[in-house]
Amino acid sequence: MSFSRREFLQVLAVASATGMALDHRDVLAAAPGAGEKLYDVPAFGNVSFLHFTDCHAQLTPIHFREPSVNLGVAEAVGRPPHLVGEKLLKHFGIRPGTASAHAFSYLDFPQAARTYGKVGGFAHLATLVKQMRASRPHALLLDGGDTWQGSATSLWTNAQDMVDACKKLGVDMMTSHWEHTFGAKRVQEIVEKDLKGHIEFLAQNIKTTDFEDLVFKPYAMREMNGVKVAVIGQAFPYTPIANPRYMVPDWTFGIQDEHMQKMVDQARAEGAQVVVVLSHNGMDVDIKMASRVRGVDAILGGHTHDGMPAPVIVRNGGGQTLVTNAGSNSKFLGVLDFDVRGGRVQGFLYRLLPVFSNLLKADAEMQALIDGVRAPFKARLEEKLAVTEDLLYRRGNFNGSWDQVICDALMQNKGAEIAFSPGVRWGTSLLPGEAITYERMMDQMAMTYPATTVNEFSGEQIKTILEDVADNLFNPDPYYQQGGDMVRIGGMTYTIRPNAPMGQRIHNMMLKGKPIDAGKKYKVAGWASVQEGVQGEPIWDVVAGYLRDKKVVKGVRINAPRIEGMQGNPGLA
């Protein structure tokens, strides 16, 4: 029996997602030698890529709960990444109650987190990178972006801590998204001074607004074991919409499939036998792009924080493309090995390795760098604001408990009836009984435009805002999905029908048991406005004061909407 290239790749993909790469190594907890079993990943083939993404400036080990709501619509229903809990485990052949089940799902999160410990941390990630490179010294380490933003120390050092850490980690190439919230001038300063000669900053889709000149290098060529490879960068296409336009006033972004195809063809013409795209599109966008652009062997993706144990294989006019997504918060390292012979890919193996910090010894040099970065801020970072008796998390299409705390703080501080908080995916988790330190609070809100606001919106305006965000999230065409998850809401309740047409998804808006009146004005508190010149108390001052007063957080009532029309959707727990 002979296999076609497509069938061979599919067999290997299934194998890497089930017993071969996960289950038989998954009896670990904190047992002696468990790390060696989990991270025993022999090299395959002759071309290798290591990939992490969306670490959101988390240098130290943390807890991070995966979503219990990640709804797919239209063609995405039932397709990765829109699987949660038991459905996700079943799809990928992961045994419940194992370390991998904890890494990839929200199931039994507090208990499993105590069993397996914290994840991530750059010192532990560095150890794993070195271990993988020991058996594949030719491997390129790729950073998918959202690296410089998401922690207090990154905000306070103007991203310098993360730039230095990534150089120490040995990153070869990166692309971008939240990096641009430090402003175009700061990004260019880092690229030209810090990264030059160390890390290639790649983006085929960032151009000047006047002449459409490329701002950064679109792709980079390297050679591994005599095989030429190309890595093409794809920055987040909707940066000027999801984030403040004034921070990148002279640059355009966008998806730009035609230019991507041109870059792929150009790289192939220069002799590339392997072409990968380092993307910050989000997985649904990457899957669509893979169906339209020929000649890409793999898309190593980010933005949507989806920890996917195996690639999605997409057929297209040039053959097929592997589409991956490597989670967030320094929690995973993707390892993609290609067997390249006769000028083309003959097979592959892909593993997404959870970074369990109690199973990987901290790299001494990286730990020293991290300790040095944190030293000037240590007292401030460790200030104990309160203790939580609840699980605090943020991840999923709608409110998490951390989001609820922020909304509650806004309403109390501003005397508002309703609160809006952005539907961002970053932010670490806290287990019941843990202290809410200033650092863990800042993980939820460390951004460069933190001003809080109070506005008067009519009921009609509120509905329009929610409809716009809902279409952003649930438009059946992923190319029209322009950002994060649903805006988090305090005070009012509503019903959402994700499958409904644009403008018809939001219903039954209620406040204190009464319907929201389209013509009435309501006092709405919020933060993180993308408009220029917004003034207001920083969100961290509001929330820190709220937590200091409460001292104990318990009984948080998550204001989740009523979801209609999604019965049986495997993205809904």
PDB file of N, CA, C and O in Angstrom, residues 21 26 81 220 264 325 365 373 397 424-425 451 460 495 500 543:
ATOM      1  N   ALA A  21       2.371  11.403  20.322  1.00  0.00           N
ATOM      2  CA  ALA A  21       3.032  12.574  20.883  1.00  0.00           C
ATOM      3  C   ALA A  21       2.506  12.991  22.245  1.00  0.00           C
ATOM      4  O   ALA A  21       3.168  13.727  22.933  1.00  0.00           O
ATOM      5  N   ASP A  26       1.991  10.983  29.074  1.00  0.00           N
ATOM      6  CA  ASP A  26       1.170  11.886  29.847  1.00  0.00           C
ATOM      7  C   ASP A  26       0.921  11.453  31.279  1.00  0.00           C
ATOM      8  O   ASP A  26       0.015  11.935  31.915  1.00  0.00           O
ATOM      9  N   PRO A  81     -10.248  26.027  15.861  1.00  0.00           N
ATOM     10  CA  PRO A  81     -10.084  25.953  17.312  1.00  0.00           C
ATOM     11  C   PRO A  81     -11.375  25.998  18.115  1.00  0.00           C
ATOM     12  O   PRO A  81     -11.322  26.173  19.331  1.00  0.00           O
ATOM     13  N   ALA A 220      12.326  36.422   5.358  1.00  0.00           N
ATOM     14  CA  ALA A 220      13.746  36.146   5.525  1.00  0.00           C
ATOM     15  C   ALA A 220      14.040  34.749   5.025  1.00  0.00           C
ATOM     16  O   ALA A 220      13.229  33.829   5.178  1.00  0.00           O
ATOM     17  N   VAL A 264       5.319  34.759  -1.522  1.00  0.00           N
ATOM     18  CA  VAL A 264       5.545  33.315  -1.587  1.00  0.00           C
ATOM     19  C   VAL A 264       6.230  32.957  -2.912  1.00  0.00           C
ATOM     20  O   VAL A 264       7.235  32.221  -2.936  1.00  0.00           O
ATOM     21  N   ASN A 325      -1.741  26.928  15.763  1.00  0.00           N
ATOM     22  CA  ASN A 325      -1.829  28.059  16.683  1.00  0.00           C
ATOM     23  C   ASN A 325      -1.277  27.588  18.013  1.00  0.00           C
ATOM     24  O   ASN A 325      -1.656  26.518  18.489  1.00  0.00           O
ATOM     25  N   GLU A 365      20.847  31.674  33.244  1.00  0.00           N
ATOM     26  CA  GLU A 365      21.100  32.982  32.639  1.00  0.00           C
ATOM     27  C   GLU A 365      19.811  33.762  32.436  1.00  0.00           C
ATOM     28  O   GLU A 365      19.744  34.971  32.698  1.00  0.00           O
ATOM     29  N   VAL A 373      15.523  42.451  35.951  1.00  0.00           N
ATOM     30  CA  VAL A 373      14.452  43.311  35.437  1.00  0.00           C
ATOM     31  C   VAL A 373      13.455  43.644  36.543  1.00  0.00           C
ATOM     32  O   VAL A 373      12.983  44.785  36.665  1.00  0.00           O
ATOM     33  N   ASN A 397     -15.389  33.798  24.861  1.00  0.00           N
ATOM     34  CA  ASN A 397     -16.118  34.784  24.073  1.00  0.00           C
ATOM     35  C   ASN A 397     -16.811  35.852  24.918  1.00  0.00           C
ATOM     36  O   ASN A 397     -17.087  36.945  24.424  1.00  0.00           O
ATOM     37  N   VAL A 424     -10.461  41.617  25.566  1.00  0.00           N
ATOM     38  CA  VAL A 424      -9.117  41.116  25.260  1.00  0.00           C
ATOM     39  C   VAL A 424      -8.950  39.707  25.815  1.00  0.00           C
ATOM     40  O   VAL A 424      -9.635  39.309  26.758  1.00  0.00           O
ATOM     41  N   ARG A 425      -8.028  38.949  25.216  1.00  0.00           N
ATOM     42  CA  ARG A 425      -7.839  37.542  25.609  1.00  0.00           C
ATOM     43  C   ARG A 425      -6.696  37.360  26.607  1.00  0.00           C
ATOM     44  O   ARG A 425      -6.546  36.286  27.163  1.00  0.00           O
ATOM     45  N   ALA A 451      -6.829  55.014  30.257  1.00  0.00           N
ATOM     46  CA  ALA A 451      -7.741  55.994  30.835  1.00  0.00           C
ATOM     47  C   ALA A 451      -9.156  55.449  30.976  1.00  0.00           C
ATOM     48  O   ALA A 451      -9.695  54.829  30.056  1.00  0.00           O
ATOM     49  N   GLU A 460     -30.318  52.941  22.399  1.00  0.00           N
ATOM     50  CA  GLU A 460     -30.059  52.643  20.988  1.00  0.00           C
ATOM     51  C   GLU A 460     -28.556  52.594  20.706  1.00  0.00           C
ATOM     52  O   GLU A 460     -28.077  51.706  19.992  1.00  0.00           O
ATOM     53  N   THR A 495     -29.410  39.063  25.648  1.00  0.00           N
ATOM     54  CA  THR A 495     -29.402  37.793  24.935  1.00  0.00           C
ATOM     55  C   THR A 495     -28.654  37.991  23.631  1.00  0.00           C
ATOM     56  O   THR A 495     -28.767  39.048  23.000  1.00  0.00           O
ATOM     57  N   ALA A 500     -27.363  34.890  14.004  1.00  0.00           N
ATOM     58  CA  ALA A 500     -28.285  35.831  13.366  1.00  0.00           C
ATOM     59  C   ALA A 500     -27.523  36.778  12.443  1.00  0.00           C
ATOM     60  O   ALA A 500     -26.305  36.930  12.541  1.00  0.00           O
ATOM     61  N   VAL A 543      -9.125  49.840  39.931  1.00  0.00           N
ATOM     62  CA  VAL A 543      -9.265  48.460  40.385  1.00  0.00           C
ATOM     63  C   VAL A 543      -8.449  48.212  41.657  1.00  0.00           C
ATOM     64  O   VAL A 543      -8.904  47.504  42.566  1.00  0.00           O
TER      65      VAL A 543
END
